[in-house]
Amino acid sequence: MSRHASDARYARQTRFAPLGIEGQAGLSRGLAVICGCGALGTTAANLLVRAGVGRIRIIDRDLVDWTNLHRQVLFDEEDARQARPKALAAAEKLRAANSQVEIEAVTADLSARNVPRLLQDANVVLDGTDNFETRFLINDYCVREGIPWIYAGCLEAEGRVMTILPRETACLACVLPDCPPPGALPTCETAGVLGPAVGVVASWQACEAMKILAGQHRAVTRGLLVFELWQGRVRKIAAQRAVGENPCRACVRREFPFLQPGLQAPAVTLCGGNAVQVSPPETRLDPAEIAERWSGLGEISGGEGFVRIKTPECELTLFSDGRAIVRGTTNPALARSWYARLVGL
């Protein structure tokens, strides 16, 4: 690529005075790690690669399927037909969009064991995950290591985003002291999600990442933003560091339980059964309530103490103690992904 073409690529962006040439140089030197390459992750990655962030690392455990295509902007029908790993499919599209950016695709289930290797050199981390277990893992690591990260989530027509600057702002554990237990919250699989809500939240998330990489920390938005697109509402909720009588266990007491190997819900391949057992920390679920949530997603059956759903992709049997057997795969990461989608982690 000629020098003129390289300069021209970002000309409209560098004309924006708060960013400018200096800010663009900061982007080009930065490493953004995107945890999860679904709806939020693909949209944010697309924006950051086109903005000229020097290095992008994409981490995802999942495969592309047809239900992804209405909102996950880097995937196409051929990706779904081949059930390609999301990280690899996204990286291919992103390299075609900007050959100047170094893009690393990691097909892995982010865990306490691999999080130091995958996040340690990041300048900013973006949350594109689908479960709070992984978000608390990211929060614990980033707060401990002083790495800025951006929480985001979407469900139905609502999206939320909050930038965490360790030692400056509230962290996720300040505003949500306890990780919601499995099954406590609806998921995109059970409640649905609108693509435009994803686009708004991921765009905000990408802009926050650009501010951080450009060295413009003062411009970073403080607090939790909530977008309700169907009703046309936007709220900003103040978020303060939890100090005083009930100090935050992460950013004040410096306790990081999610970094302990073994806390993550284990998934074990069952011998000879083309199935994986997912065993989160013991909880109590109401199978009837879960069955109602799953209405319309597949063939539902059950009995005393369990509920089962069959879809074209898998069969998941959920027990009232939170344990599940996922049939149709021997891949623990894929089984955990289905559990997160259908039950929540």
CSV table of C-alpha atoms in Angstrom, one decimal:
chain,number,residue,atom,x,y,z
A,1,MET,CA,0.0,0.0,0.0
A,2,SER,CA,1.3,3.4,-0.9
A,3,ARG,CA,2.1,6.1,1.7
A,4,HIS,CA,-0.6,8.3,0.2
A,5,ALA,CA,-3.2,5.5,0.4
A,6,SER,CA,-2.2,4.8,4.0
A,7,ASP,CA,-2.6,8.5,5.0
A,8,ALA,CA,-5.8,8.9,3.1
A,9,ARG,CA,-7.4,5.9,4.9
A,10,TYR,CA,-7.7,7.8,8.2
A,11,ALA,CA,-8.0,11.4,6.8
A,12,ARG,CA,-11.6,11.9,7.9
A,13,GLN,CA,-10.8,10.5,11.3
A,14,THR,CA,-7.7,12.5,12.0
A,15,ARG,CA,-9.6,15.7,11.0
A,16,PHE,CA,-11.6,15.2,14.2
A,17,ALA,CA,-9.6,17.5,16.5
A,18,PRO,CA,-9.8,15.6,19.8
A,19,LEU,CA,-8.2,12.6,18.1
A,20,GLY,CA,-5.9,14.2,15.5
A,21,ILE,CA,-2.6,12.8,14.2
A,22,GLU,CA,-1.3,12.2,17.8
A,23,GLY,CA,-4.4,10.2,18.7
A,24,GLN,CA,-4.2,8.2,15.5
A,25,ALA,CA,-0.6,7.3,16.4
A,26,GLY,CA,-1.8,6.1,19.8
A,27,LEU,CA,-4.4,3.8,18.0
A,28,SER,CA,-1.7,2.4,15.7
A,29,ARG,CA,0.5,1.4,18.7
A,30,GLY,CA,-2.3,-0.2,20.7
A,31,LEU,CA,-3.5,-3.7,21.4
A,32,ALA,CA,-7.2,-4.2,21.9
A,33,VAL,CA,-8.3,-7.6,23.1
A,34,ILE,CA,-11.9,-8.5,22.3
A,35,CYS,CA,-13.3,-11.3,24.5
A,36,GLY,CA,-16.1,-12.9,22.6
A,37,CYS,CA,-16.8,-12.5,18.9
A,38,GLY,CA,-20.5,-12.6,18.7
A,39,ALA,CA,-22.8,-9.6,18.1
A,40,LEU,CA,-21.0,-7.0,20.2
A,41,GLY,CA,-17.5,-8.4,19.4
A,42,THR,CA,-17.9,-8.5,15.7
A,43,THR,CA,-19.3,-4.9,15.6
A,44,ALA,CA,-16.6,-3.5,17.8
A,45,ALA,CA,-13.8,-5.4,16.1
A,46,ASN,CA,-15.0,-4.1,12.7
A,47,LEU,CA,-15.0,-0.5,13.9
A,48,LEU,CA,-11.6,-0.7,15.6
A,49,VAL,CA,-9.9,-2.4,12.7
A,50,ARG,CA,-11.2,0.2,10.3
A,51,ALA,CA,-10.1,2.9,12.7
A,52,GLY,CA,-6.5,1.7,12.5
A,53,VAL,CA,-5.9,0.1,15.9
A,54,GLY,CA,-2.5,-1.5,15.5
A,55,ARG,CA,-3.2,-5.0,16.9
A,56,ILE,CA,-6.5,-6.8,17.6
A,57,ARG,CA,-6.7,-10.1,19.4
A,58,ILE,CA,-10.1,-11.9,19.1
A,59,ILE,CA,-10.9,-14.7,21.6
A,60,ASP,CA,-14.0,-16.9,21.1
A,61,ARG,CA,-14.9,-20.5,21.8
A,62,ASP,CA,-17.9,-20.8,19.5
A,63,LEU,CA,-18.9,-21.7,16.0
A,64,VAL,CA,-20.9,-19.6,13.5
A,65,ASP,CA,-24.5,-20.8,13.1
A,66,TRP,CA,-27.5,-19.4,11.2
A,67,THR,CA,-29.0,-17.7,14.3
A,68,ASN,CA,-26.0,-15.4,14.4
A,69,LEU,CA,-26.4,-13.8,11.0
A,70,HIS,CA,-29.1,-11.2,11.8
A,71,ARG,CA,-26.7,-9.3,14.2
A,72,GLN,CA,-23.1,-10.6,14.0
A,73,VAL,CA,-21.9,-8.4,11.2
A,74,LEU,CA,-18.7,-10.2,10.1
A,75,PHE,CA,-20.3,-13.5,9.3
A,76,ASP,CA,-22.0,-14.7,6.2
A,77,GLU,CA,-24.1,-17.7,5.0
A,78,GLU,CA,-21.0,-19.7,4.0
A,79,ASP,CA,-19.5,-19.3,7.5
A,80,ALA,CA,-22.8,-20.7,9.0
A,81,ARG,CA,-23.0,-23.5,6.4
A,82,GLN,CA,-19.5,-24.6,7.4
A,83,ALA,CA,-19.9,-23.9,11.1
A,84,ARG,CA,-16.6,-22.1,11.1
A,85,PRO,CA,-14.9,-21.0,14.3
A,86,LYS,CA,-16.0,-17.4,15.0
A,87,ALA,CA,-12.6,-16.1,15.8
A,88,LEU,CA,-11.1,-17.4,12.5
A,89,ALA,CA,-14.0,-16.3,10.3
A,90,ALA,CA,-14.0,-12.8,11.8
A,91,ALA,CA,-10.2,-12.5,11.4
A,92,GLU,CA,-10.4,-13.4,7.7
A,93,LYS,CA,-13.0,-10.6,7.1
A,94,LEU,CA,-11.1,-8.1,9.2
A,95,ARG,CA,-7.8,-8.7,7.4
A,96,ALA,CA,-9.5,-8.0,4.1
A,97,ALA,CA,-10.9,-4.7,5.5
A,98,ASN,CA,-7.5,-3.4,6.7
A,99,SER,CA,-4.3,-5.2,5.9
A,100,GLN,CA,-2.3,-2.8,8.1
A,101,VAL,CA,-3.7,-4.2,11.3
A,102,GLU,CA,-2.2,-7.2,12.9
A,103,ILE,CA,-5.1,-9.5,13.8
A,104,GLU,CA,-4.7,-12.6,16.0
A,105,ALA,CA,-7.5,-15.1,16.2
A,106,VAL,CA,-7.7,-17.3,19.3
A,107,THR,CA,-10.2,-20.1,19.4
A,108,ALA,CA,-10.4,-20.8,23.2
A,109,ASP,CA,-12.6,-20.7,26.2
A,110,LEU,CA,-11.3,-17.8,28.3
A,111,SER,CA,-10.5,-19.2,31.8
A,112,ALA,CA,-8.5,-18.5,34.9
A,113,ARG,CA,-5.8,-20.7,33.4
A,114,ASN,CA,-5.3,-18.8,30.2
A,115,VAL,CA,-6.4,-15.3,31.0
A,116,PRO,CA,-2.9,-14.1,32.0
A,117,ARG,CA,-1.5,-15.3,28.7
A,118,LEU,CA,-4.3,-13.8,26.6
A,119,LEU,CA,-4.8,-10.4,28.3
A,120,GLN,CA,-1.5,-9.5,29.9
A,121,ASP,CA,-0.2,-7.3,27.1
A,122,ALA,CA,-3.6,-5.6,26.4
A,123,ASN,CA,-3.9,-1.8,26.4
A,124,VAL,CA,-7.7,-2.2,26.5
A,125,VAL,CA,-10.1,-5.2,26.8
A,126,LEU,CA,-13.6,-5.2,25.3
A,127,ASP,CA,-16.4,-7.4,26.7
A,128,GLY,CA,-18.2,-9.3,23.9
A,129,THR,CA,-19.1,-12.2,26.1
A,130,ASP,CA,-22.5,-13.8,26.8
A,131,ASN,CA,-22.2,-14.6,30.5
A,132,PHE,CA,-21.3,-13.0,33.8
A,133,GLU,CA,-18.9,-15.7,34.9
A,134,THR,CA,-16.5,-14.6,32.2
A,135,ARG,CA,-17.2,-10.9,32.8
A,136,PHE,CA,-16.2,-11.3,36.4
A,137,LEU,CA,-13.0,-13.2,35.3
A,138,ILE,CA,-12.1,-10.3,33.0
A,139,ASN,CA,-12.9,-7.8,35.8
A,140,ASP,CA,-10.7,-9.5,38.3
A,141,TYR,CA,-7.8,-9.8,36.0
A,142,CYS,CA,-8.0,-6.3,34.6
A,143,VAL,CA,-8.5,-4.7,38.0
A,144,ARG,CA,-5.6,-6.6,39.4
A,145,GLU,CA,-3.3,-5.7,36.5
A,146,GLY,CA,-4.5,-2.2,36.0
A,147,ILE,CA,-5.8,-2.7,32.5
A,148,PRO,CA,-8.8,-0.6,31.3
A,149,TRP,CA,-11.8,-2.7,30.1
A,150,ILE,CA,-15.3,-2.0,28.8
A,151,TYR,CA,-18.2,-4.0,30.0
A,152,ALA,CA,-21.1,-4.3,27.6
A,153,GLY,CA,-24.3,-6.4,27.3
A,154,CYS,CA,-27.5,-6.6,25.2
A,155,LEU,CA,-30.8,-8.3,25.7
A,156,GLU,CA,-34.0,-7.7,23.9
A,157,ALA,CA,-33.9,-4.0,22.9
A,158,GLU,CA,-31.8,-2.9,25.8
A,159,GLY,CA,-28.0,-2.4,26.0
A,160,ARG,CA,-25.6,-1.5,28.8
A,161,VAL,CA,-22.1,-0.3,28.7
A,162,MET,CA,-19.6,0.8,31.4
A,163,THR,CA,-15.9,1.7,31.1
A,164,ILE,CA,-13.7,0.5,34.0
A,165,LEU,CA,-10.5,2.4,34.6
A,166,PRO,CA,-8.8,0.5,37.5
A,167,ARG,CA,-8.0,2.8,40.5
A,168,GLU,CA,-10.1,5.6,38.9
A,169,THR,CA,-13.6,4.4,38.4
A,170,ALA,CA,-16.0,1.8,39.8
A,171,CYS,CA,-15.4,-1.8,38.6
A,172,LEU,CA,-18.0,-4.4,37.8
A,173,ALA,CA,-17.8,-5.8,41.3
A,174,CYS,CA,-18.6,-2.4,42.8
A,175,VAL,CA,-22.0,-2.2,41.0
A,176,LEU,CA,-22.7,-6.0,41.1
A,177,PRO,CA,-21.1,-7.5,44.1
A,178,ASP,CA,-22.2,-11.1,43.4
A,179,CYS,CA,-22.1,-13.0,40.1
A,180,PRO,CA,-25.7,-13.9,39.2
A,181,PRO,CA,-26.2,-17.7,39.6
A,182,PRO,CA,-26.9,-19.9,36.6
A,183,GLY,CA,-30.5,-19.5,35.4
A,184,ALA,CA,-31.1,-16.3,37.3
A,185,LEU,CA,-31.2,-14.1,34.2
A,186,PRO,CA,-32.7,-14.5,30.7
A,187,THR,CA,-30.3,-14.9,27.8
A,188,CYS,CA,-30.3,-13.7,24.2
A,189,GLU,CA,-31.3,-17.3,23.3
A,190,THR,CA,-34.4,-17.2,25.6
A,191,ALA,CA,-35.4,-13.5,25.5
A,192,GLY,CA,-34.1,-12.4,22.1
A,193,VAL,CA,-32.1,-9.4,21.0
A,194,LEU,CA,-32.4,-6.7,18.4
A,195,GLY,CA,-29.4,-6.0,16.1
A,196,PRO,CA,-29.8,-2.2,16.3
A,197,ALA,CA,-29.4,-2.4,20.1
A,198,VAL,CA,-26.1,-4.3,19.6
A,199,GLY,CA,-24.9,-1.7,17.1
A,200,VAL,CA,-25.5,1.2,19.4
A,201,VAL,CA,-23.8,-0.5,22.4
A,202,ALA,CA,-20.8,-1.9,20.4
A,203,SER,CA,-20.3,1.5,18.7
A,204,TRP,CA,-20.2,3.2,22.1
A,205,GLN,CA,-17.8,0.5,23.4
A,206,ALA,CA,-15.5,1.0,20.4
A,207,CYS,CA,-15.4,4.8,20.9
A,208,GLU,CA,-14.5,4.4,24.5
A,209,ALA,CA,-11.7,2.0,23.5
A,210,MET,CA,-10.4,4.6,21.0
A,211,LYS,CA,-10.3,7.3,23.7
A,212,ILE,CA,-8.2,5.0,25.9
A,213,LEU,CA,-5.8,4.0,23.1
A,214,ALA,CA,-5.5,7.6,22.1
A,215,GLY,CA,-4.5,8.6,25.6
A,216,GLN,CA,-7.7,10.6,26.2
A,217,HIS,CA,-8.7,9.2,29.6
A,218,ARG,CA,-10.4,12.4,30.6
A,219,ALA,CA,-12.9,11.9,27.8
A,220,VAL,CA,-13.9,8.5,29.0
A,221,THR,CA,-17.5,8.3,30.1
A,222,ARG,CA,-18.0,7.6,33.8
A,223,GLY,CA,-20.9,5.5,35.0
A,224,LEU,CA,-23.3,2.9,33.5
A,225,LEU,CA,-25.1,3.8,30.3
A,226,VAL,CA,-28.4,2.1,29.6
A,227,PHE,CA,-30.0,2.3,26.1
A,228,GLU,CA,-33.6,1.2,25.6
A,229,LEU,CA,-34.0,1.4,21.8
A,230,TRP,CA,-37.6,0.2,21.5
A,231,GLN,CA,-38.9,2.8,24.0
A,232,GLY,CA,-36.4,5.4,22.9
A,233,ARG,CA,-34.8,6.0,26.3
A,234,VAL,CA,-31.2,6.6,27.4
A,235,ARG,CA,-30.1,6.7,31.0
A,236,LYS,CA,-26.8,7.3,32.7
A,237,ILE,CA,-26.5,5.8,36.1
A,238,ALA,CA,-23.8,7.0,38.5
A,239,ALA,CA,-21.4,4.3,39.5
A,240,GLN,CA,-19.1,5.0,42.5
A,241,ARG,CA,-16.2,2.9,43.8
A,242,ALA,CA,-17.5,0.8,46.7
A,243,VAL,CA,-15.5,2.0,49.7
A,244,GLY,CA,-16.4,2.6,53.4
A,245,GLU,CA,-18.4,0.0,55.3
A,246,ASN,CA,-18.9,-2.3,52.4
A,247,PRO,CA,-15.7,-2.0,50.3
A,248,CYS,CA,-15.5,-3.6,46.9
A,249,ARG,CA,-13.8,-7.0,47.2
A,250,ALA,CA,-11.9,-6.4,43.9
A,251,CYS,CA,-10.7,-2.9,43.6
A,252,VAL,CA,-10.5,-2.1,47.3
A,253,ARG,CA,-9.9,-5.3,49.2
A,254,ARG,CA,-7.9,-6.8,46.3
A,255,GLU,CA,-9.6,-10.1,46.4
A,256,PHE,CA,-9.9,-11.9,43.0
A,257,PRO,CA,-11.7,-15.2,43.4
A,258,PHE,CA,-12.5,-15.6,39.7
A,259,LEU,CA,-8.8,-15.9,39.0
A,260,GLN,CA,-8.6,-19.2,41.0
A,261,PRO,CA,-8.5,-22.2,38.7
A,262,GLY,CA,-11.5,-24.5,39.3
A,263,LEU,CA,-14.1,-21.8,40.0
A,264,GLN,CA,-15.3,-21.8,36.4
A,265,ALA,CA,-18.1,-24.3,35.7
A,266,PRO,CA,-16.3,-27.5,34.7
A,267,ALA,CA,-17.3,-29.3,31.6
A,268,VAL,CA,-16.4,-33.0,31.3
A,269,THR,CA,-16.8,-35.2,28.2
A,270,LEU,CA,-18.8,-38.3,28.9
A,271,CYS,CA,-17.3,-41.5,27.7
A,272,GLY,CA,-18.9,-42.9,24.6
A,273,GLY,CA,-21.9,-40.8,24.7
A,274,ASN,CA,-21.2,-37.8,22.3
A,275,ALA,CA,-22.1,-35.6,25.3
A,276,VAL,CA,-20.6,-33.2,27.8
A,277,GLN,CA,-21.6,-32.6,31.4
A,278,VAL,CA,-21.5,-29.0,32.6
A,279,SER,CA,-21.4,-28.6,36.3
A,280,PRO,CA,-21.6,-25.0,37.6
A,281,PRO,CA,-21.5,-24.3,41.4
A,282,GLU,CA,-24.6,-25.9,42.9
A,283,THR,CA,-27.7,-23.8,42.6
A,284,ARG,CA,-31.4,-24.4,42.6
A,285,LEU,CA,-33.4,-24.0,39.5
A,286,ASP,CA,-37.1,-24.4,38.8
A,287,PRO,CA,-37.4,-26.6,35.7
A,288,ALA,CA,-40.9,-25.4,34.9
A,289,GLU,CA,-39.7,-21.8,34.9
A,290,ILE,CA,-36.8,-22.7,32.6
A,291,ALA,CA,-39.2,-24.6,30.3
A,292,GLU,CA,-41.4,-21.5,30.0
A,293,ARG,CA,-38.3,-19.5,29.0
A,294,TRP,CA,-37.4,-22.0,26.4
A,295,SER,CA,-40.8,-21.8,24.7
A,296,GLY,CA,-40.4,-21.7,20.9
A,297,LEU,CA,-36.7,-22.6,20.9
A,298,GLY,CA,-37.1,-26.3,20.4
A,299,GLU,CA,-38.7,-29.5,21.5
A,300,ILE,CA,-39.2,-29.4,25.2
A,301,SER,CA,-39.8,-32.3,27.6
A,302,GLY,CA,-39.0,-33.1,31.2
A,303,GLY,CA,-39.9,-34.8,34.4
A,304,GLU,CA,-39.4,-34.5,38.1
A,305,GLY,CA,-36.2,-32.4,38.7
A,306,PHE,CA,-35.2,-31.9,35.1
A,307,VAL,CA,-36.1,-30.3,31.8
A,308,ARG,CA,-34.8,-31.1,28.3
A,309,ILE,CA,-34.7,-29.1,25.1
A,310,LYS,CA,-33.8,-30.5,21.7
A,311,THR,CA,-32.7,-28.1,18.9
A,312,PRO,CA,-31.2,-28.8,15.5
A,313,GLU,CA,-27.8,-28.2,17.1
A,314,CYS,CA,-27.9,-30.0,20.4
A,315,GLU,CA,-29.9,-31.6,23.2
A,316,LEU,CA,-29.5,-30.1,26.6
A,317,THR,CA,-30.9,-31.7,29.8
A,318,LEU,CA,-30.9,-29.4,32.7
A,319,PHE,CA,-31.3,-30.6,36.3
A,320,SER,CA,-32.6,-28.6,39.2
A,321,ASP,CA,-29.1,-28.4,40.8
A,322,GLY,CA,-27.9,-26.5,37.7
A,323,ARG,CA,-26.0,-29.4,36.2
A,324,ALA,CA,-26.6,-30.1,32.5
A,325,ILE,CA,-25.8,-32.8,30.0
A,326,VAL,CA,-25.3,-31.4,26.5
A,327,ARG,CA,-25.6,-34.1,23.8
A,328,GLY,CA,-24.4,-33.6,20.2
A,329,THR,CA,-20.8,-32.6,21.0
A,330,THR,CA,-17.7,-33.8,22.8
A,331,ASN,CA,-16.2,-30.3,22.9
A,332,PRO,CA,-16.4,-28.9,26.4
A,333,ALA,CA,-16.0,-25.3,25.2
A,334,LEU,CA,-19.0,-25.7,22.9
A,335,ALA,CA,-21.1,-27.4,25.6
A,336,ARG,CA,-20.3,-24.5,27.9
A,337,SER,CA,-21.3,-22.1,25.2
A,338,TRP,CA,-24.7,-23.8,24.7
A,339,TYR,CA,-25.2,-23.8,28.5
A,340,ALA,CA,-24.5,-20.0,28.6
A,341,ARG,CA,-26.9,-19.4,25.7
A,342,LEU,CA,-29.8,-21.5,27.0
A,343,VAL,CA,-29.4,-21.2,30.8
A,344,GLY,CA,-26.9,-18.5,31.5
A,345,LEU,CA,-23.6,-18.5,33.4
